[in-house]
PDB file of C-alpha atoms in Angstrom:
ATOM      1  CA  MET A 499      -0.014  -0.157   0.567  1.00  0.00           C
ATOM      2  CA  ALA A 500       1.428   3.490  -1.172  1.00  0.00           C
ATOM      3  CA  LYS A 501       2.283   5.639   1.923  1.00  0.00           C
ATOM      4  CA  ARG A 502      -0.635   8.072   1.757  1.00  0.00           C
ATOM      5  CA  ASP A 503      -2.213  11.044   4.068  1.00  0.00           C
ATOM      6  CA  PRO A 504      -5.979  11.195   3.962  1.00  0.00           C
ATOM      7  CA  ALA A 505      -5.779  14.888   4.845  1.00  0.00           C
ATOM      8  CA  CYS A 506      -3.857  15.732   2.057  1.00  0.00           C
ATOM      9  CA  ILE A 507      -5.448  17.156  -0.931  1.00  0.00           C
ATOM     10  CA  PHE A 508      -3.098  15.679  -3.486  1.00  0.00           C
ATOM     11  CA  CYS A 509      -3.171  12.048  -1.961  1.00  0.00           C
ATOM     12  CA  ARG A 510      -7.032  12.435  -2.135  1.00  0.00           C
ATOM     13  CA  ILE A 511      -6.554  13.736  -5.990  1.00  0.00           C
ATOM     14  CA  VAL A 512      -4.604  10.514  -6.695  1.00  0.00           C
ATOM     15  CA  ALA A 513      -6.859   8.432  -4.809  1.00  0.00           C
ATOM     16  CA  GLY A 514     -10.142   9.364  -6.767  1.00  0.00           C
ATOM     17  CA  GLU A 515     -11.680  11.161  -4.273  1.00  0.00           C
ATOM     18  CA  ILE A 516     -11.251  14.569  -5.584  1.00  0.00           C
ATOM     19  CA  PRO A 517     -11.749  15.314  -9.388  1.00  0.00           C
ATOM     20  CA  ALA A 518      -8.745  16.519 -11.160  1.00  0.00           C
ATOM     21  CA  SER A 519      -8.123  16.878 -15.035  1.00  0.00           C
ATOM     22  CA  PHE A 520      -5.313  14.524 -15.587  1.00  0.00           C
ATOM     23  CA  VAL A 521      -2.644  14.867 -17.834  1.00  0.00           C
ATOM     24  CA  HIS A 522      -0.640  11.485 -16.691  1.00  0.00           C
ATOM     25  CA  ARG A 523      -1.425   8.686 -14.266  1.00  0.00           C
ATOM     26  CA  GLY A 524       0.871   6.239 -13.844  1.00  0.00           C
ATOM     27  CA  ALA A 525       2.126   3.699 -10.813  1.00  0.00           C
ATOM     28  CA  THR A 526       4.789   6.129  -9.198  1.00  0.00           C
ATOM     29  CA  ALA A 527       3.452   9.812 -10.335  1.00  0.00           C
ATOM     30  CA  THR A 528       0.446  11.929 -11.564  1.00  0.00           C
ATOM     31  CA  ALA A 529       0.028  14.990 -13.186  1.00  0.00           C
ATOM     32  CA  PHE A 530      -2.928  17.057 -13.335  1.00  0.00           C
ATOM     33  CA  LEU A 531      -3.775  20.816 -14.100  1.00  0.00           C
ATOM     34  CA  ASP A 532      -3.782  23.338 -11.541  1.00  0.00           C
ATOM     35  CA  VAL A 533      -6.719  24.631 -10.305  1.00  0.00           C
ATOM     36  CA  ASN A 534      -5.423  28.116  -9.944  1.00  0.00           C
ATOM     37  CA  PRO A 535      -3.287  28.586 -13.002  1.00  0.00           C
ATOM     38  CA  VAL A 536      -0.564  31.080 -13.516  1.00  0.00           C
ATOM     39  CA  THR A 537      -0.893  30.638 -17.188  1.00  0.00           C
ATOM     40  CA  PRO A 538      -3.005  28.234 -19.054  1.00  0.00           C
ATOM     41  CA  GLY A 539      -1.926  24.829 -19.099  1.00  0.00           C
ATOM     42  CA  HIS A 540      -0.300  25.197 -15.951  1.00  0.00           C
ATOM     43  CA  LEU A 541      -0.018  21.714 -13.933  1.00  0.00           C
ATOM     44  CA  LEU A 542       1.560  19.905 -11.274  1.00  0.00           C
ATOM     45  CA  VAL A 543       3.565  16.698 -11.201  1.00  0.00           C
ATOM     46  CA  ILE A 544       3.288  14.656  -8.128  1.00  0.00           C
ATOM     47  CA  PRO A 545       4.627  11.476  -6.438  1.00  0.00           C
ATOM     48  CA  ASN A 546       1.606   9.187  -5.789  1.00  0.00           C
ATOM     49  CA  GLU A 547       3.021   8.454  -2.315  1.00  0.00           C
ATOM     50  CA  HIS A 548       3.063  11.143   0.458  1.00  0.00           C
ATOM     51  CA  HIS A 549       6.295  12.843   1.014  1.00  0.00           C
ATOM     52  CA  GLY A 550       6.122  16.257   2.697  1.00  0.00           C
ATOM     53  CA  SER A 551       9.401  17.393   1.429  1.00  0.00           C
ATOM     54  CA  LEU A 552      12.179  16.748  -1.038  1.00  0.00           C
ATOM     55  CA  ALA A 553      14.415  14.900   1.883  1.00  0.00           C
ATOM     56  CA  GLU A 554      11.532  12.500   2.567  1.00  0.00           C
ATOM     57  CA  THR A 555      11.370  11.614  -0.914  1.00  0.00           C
ATOM     58  CA  ARG A 556      13.246   8.632  -2.272  1.00  0.00           C
ATOM     59  CA  VAL A 557      15.759   9.699  -5.172  1.00  0.00           C
ATOM     60  CA  GLU A 558      14.189   7.171  -7.702  1.00  0.00           C
ATOM     61  CA  THR A 559      10.576   8.216  -6.895  1.00  0.00           C
ATOM     62  CA  TRP A 560      12.298  11.896  -7.686  1.00  0.00           C
ATOM     63  CA  ALA A 561      13.928  10.904 -10.670  1.00  0.00           C
ATOM     64  CA  HIS A 562      10.822   9.376 -12.098  1.00  0.00           C
ATOM     65  CA  VAL A 563       8.634  12.943 -11.253  1.00  0.00           C
ATOM     66  CA  MET A 564      11.414  14.723 -13.058  1.00  0.00           C
ATOM     67  CA  ARG A 565      11.136  12.374 -16.092  1.00  0.00           C
ATOM     68  CA  ILE A 566       7.504  12.943 -16.175  1.00  0.00           C
ATOM     69  CA  VAL A 567       7.997  16.456 -15.716  1.00  0.00           C
ATOM     70  CA  ARG A 568      10.186  16.775 -18.732  1.00  0.00           C
ATOM     71  CA  ARG A 569       7.920  15.079 -20.878  1.00  0.00           C
ATOM     72  CA  ILE A 570       5.179  17.294 -20.338  1.00  0.00           C
ATOM     73  CA  ALA A 571       7.338  20.416 -20.549  1.00  0.00           C
ATOM     74  CA  VAL A 572       8.428  19.095 -24.138  1.00  0.00           C
ATOM     75  CA  ALA A 573       5.074  18.036 -24.851  1.00  0.00           C
ATOM     76  CA  LEU A 574       3.553  21.973 -23.790  1.00  0.00           C
ATOM     77  CA  ARG A 575       5.642  22.870 -26.709  1.00  0.00           C
ATOM     78  CA  ALA A 576       4.132  21.214 -29.304  1.00  0.00           C
ATOM     79  CA  SER A 577       0.511  21.239 -27.851  1.00  0.00           C
ATOM     80  CA  ALA A 578      -2.251  23.860 -28.692  1.00  0.00           C
ATOM     81  CA  PHE A 579      -0.736  25.598 -25.897  1.00  0.00           C
ATOM     82  CA  ALA A 580       2.191  26.408 -28.029  1.00  0.00           C
ATOM     83  CA  ALA A 581       4.696  27.233 -25.228  1.00  0.00           C
ATOM     84  CA  ASP A 582       7.732  29.346 -26.329  1.00  0.00           C
ATOM     85  CA  GLY A 583       9.247  28.540 -22.853  1.00  0.00           C
ATOM     86  CA  VAL A 584       8.422  26.569 -19.685  1.00  0.00           C
ATOM     87  CA  ASN A 585       9.027  27.433 -15.706  1.00  0.00           C
ATOM     88  CA  LEU A 586       9.522  24.750 -13.486  1.00  0.00           C
ATOM     89  CA  PHE A 587       8.961  25.419  -9.982  1.00  0.00           C
ATOM     90  CA  VAL A 588       9.217  23.539  -6.560  1.00  0.00           C
ATOM     91  CA  ALA A 589       8.931  24.989  -3.231  1.00  0.00           C
ATOM     92  CA  ASP A 590      10.088  22.743  -0.448  1.00  0.00           C
ATOM     93  CA  GLY A 591       8.972  23.721   2.983  1.00  0.00           C
ATOM     94  CA  GLU A 592       6.501  26.525   4.054  1.00  0.00           C
ATOM     95  CA  VAL A 593       8.785  29.288   4.144  1.00  0.00           C
ATOM     96  CA  ALA A 594       9.808  28.790   0.215  1.00  0.00           C
ATOM     97  CA  GLY A 595       6.331  29.128  -0.384  1.00  0.00           C
ATOM     98  CA  GLN A 596       5.187  25.391  -0.259  1.00  0.00           C
ATOM     99  CA  GLU A 597       1.235  25.813   0.190  1.00  0.00           C
ATOM    100  CA  VAL A 598       0.539  21.790   0.082  1.00  0.00           C
ATOM    101  CA  PRO A 599       2.845  19.781   2.314  1.00  0.00           C
ATOM    102  CA  HIS A 600       3.017  17.167  -0.558  1.00  0.00           C
ATOM    103  CA  VAL A 601       6.098  17.304  -2.909  1.00  0.00           C
ATOM    104  CA  HIS A 602       5.082  18.735  -6.139  1.00  0.00           C
ATOM    105  CA  VAL A 603       6.682  20.598  -9.241  1.00  0.00           C
ATOM    106  CA  HIS A 604       4.547  23.183 -10.891  1.00  0.00           C
ATOM    107  CA  VAL A 605       4.895  22.856 -14.811  1.00  0.00           C
ATOM    108  CA  ILE A 606       3.781  26.529 -16.320  1.00  0.00           C
ATOM    109  CA  PRO A 607       3.950  26.993 -20.080  1.00  0.00           C
ATOM    110  CA  ARG A 608       5.081  30.008 -20.990  1.00  0.00           C
ATOM    111  CA  THR A 609       4.037  32.702 -24.087  1.00  0.00           C
ATOM    112  CA  ALA A 610       5.464  36.261 -24.933  1.00  0.00           C
ATOM    113  CA  GLY A 611       3.264  38.640 -23.262  1.00  0.00           C
ATOM    114  CA  ASP A 612       1.407  36.261 -20.742  1.00  0.00           C
ATOM    115  CA  GLY A 613       1.968  38.797 -17.810  1.00  0.00           C
ATOM    116  CA  PHE A 614       3.730  36.315 -15.695  1.00  0.00           C
ATOM    117  CA  ARG A 615       7.180  37.345 -14.126  1.00  0.00           C
ATOM    118  CA  VAL A 616       9.937  35.589 -12.288  1.00  0.00           C
ATOM    119  CA  HIS A 617      11.653  38.536 -10.266  1.00  0.00           C
ATOM    120  CA  ALA A 618      13.486  38.717  -6.873  1.00  0.00           C
ATOM    121  CA  ALA A 619      14.537  42.124  -5.435  1.00  0.00           C
ATOM    122  CA  ALA A 620      17.884  40.497  -4.598  1.00  0.00           C
ATOM    123  CA  TRP A 621      18.809  40.239  -8.353  1.00  0.00           C
ATOM    124  CA  ASP A 622      18.920  44.197  -8.443  1.00  0.00           C
ATOM    125  CA  ALA A 623      21.181  44.132  -5.311  1.00  0.00           C
ATOM    126  CA  GLU A 624      25.256  44.404  -5.485  1.00  0.00           C
ATOM    127  CA  ARG A 625      26.711  40.893  -5.941  1.00  0.00           C
ATOM    128  CA  PRO A 626      28.588  39.322  -3.118  1.00  0.00           C
ATOM    129  CA  ALA A 627      32.215  39.086  -3.490  1.00  0.00           C
ATOM    130  CA  ARG A 628      33.626  35.839  -4.475  1.00  0.00           C
ATOM    131  CA  GLU A 629      35.210  34.933  -1.000  1.00  0.00           C
ATOM    132  CA  THR A 630      31.688  34.978   0.298  1.00  0.00           C
ATOM    133  CA  LEU A 631      30.553  32.673  -2.662  1.00  0.00           C
ATOM    134  CA  ASP A 632      33.398  30.831  -1.957  1.00  0.00           C
ATOM    135  CA  ARG A 633      32.737  30.433   1.607  1.00  0.00           C
ATOM    136  CA  GLN A 634      29.105  29.552   0.808  1.00  0.00           C
ATOM    137  CA  ALA A 635      30.000  26.981  -1.680  1.00  0.00           C
ATOM    138  CA  GLY A 636      31.955  25.160   1.094  1.00  0.00           C
ATOM    139  CA  ALA A 637      29.612  25.086   3.401  1.00  0.00           C
ATOM    140  CA  ILE A 638      27.184  23.622   0.895  1.00  0.00           C
ATOM    141  CA  ARG A 639      29.871  20.792  -0.063  1.00  0.00           C
ATOM    142  CA  GLU A 640      30.330  19.934   3.315  1.00  0.00           C
ATOM    143  CA  ALA A 641      26.778  19.103   3.800  1.00  0.00           C
ATOM    144  CA  VAL A 642      26.453  17.357   0.539  1.00  0.00           C
ATOM    145  CA  GLY A 643      29.181  15.142   1.823  1.00  0.00           C
ATOM    146  CA  LYS A 644      27.249  14.295   4.974  1.00  0.00           C
ATOM    147  CA  ARG A 645      23.760  13.650   3.312  1.00  0.00           C
ATOM    148  CA  SER A 646      23.881  12.336  -0.090  1.00  0.00           C
TER     149      SER A 646
END
């Protein structure tokens, strides 16, 4: 039996308890249109098992989800949506903007003039010194070595 949270809206969609407009239904992952789309064709790809964060998600499961994401992103360019580009968005944790505590990838088809903009105020700020970046890179490398 797949790991499931009966209170999770995405688990309930996978179980067929809540209707969705499915693009893909497989044994490991499901893709369906977002009910609050940023652009037409905006969809979500989720693992069928409940995983609240990337850290809880098995590498094999995440790899499969990303294969489905890629397949759909490529298809959006050839579909009636005629996407000129695609944004992929993952929010891992509430502070990162994750609203549903079930790992998911937003796949957002983009066309010129669609009104969607990705921008962070920090991108307009002064760039950090190389020494700062090197120190940060070292801290991340150390953590990767401990948690791979």
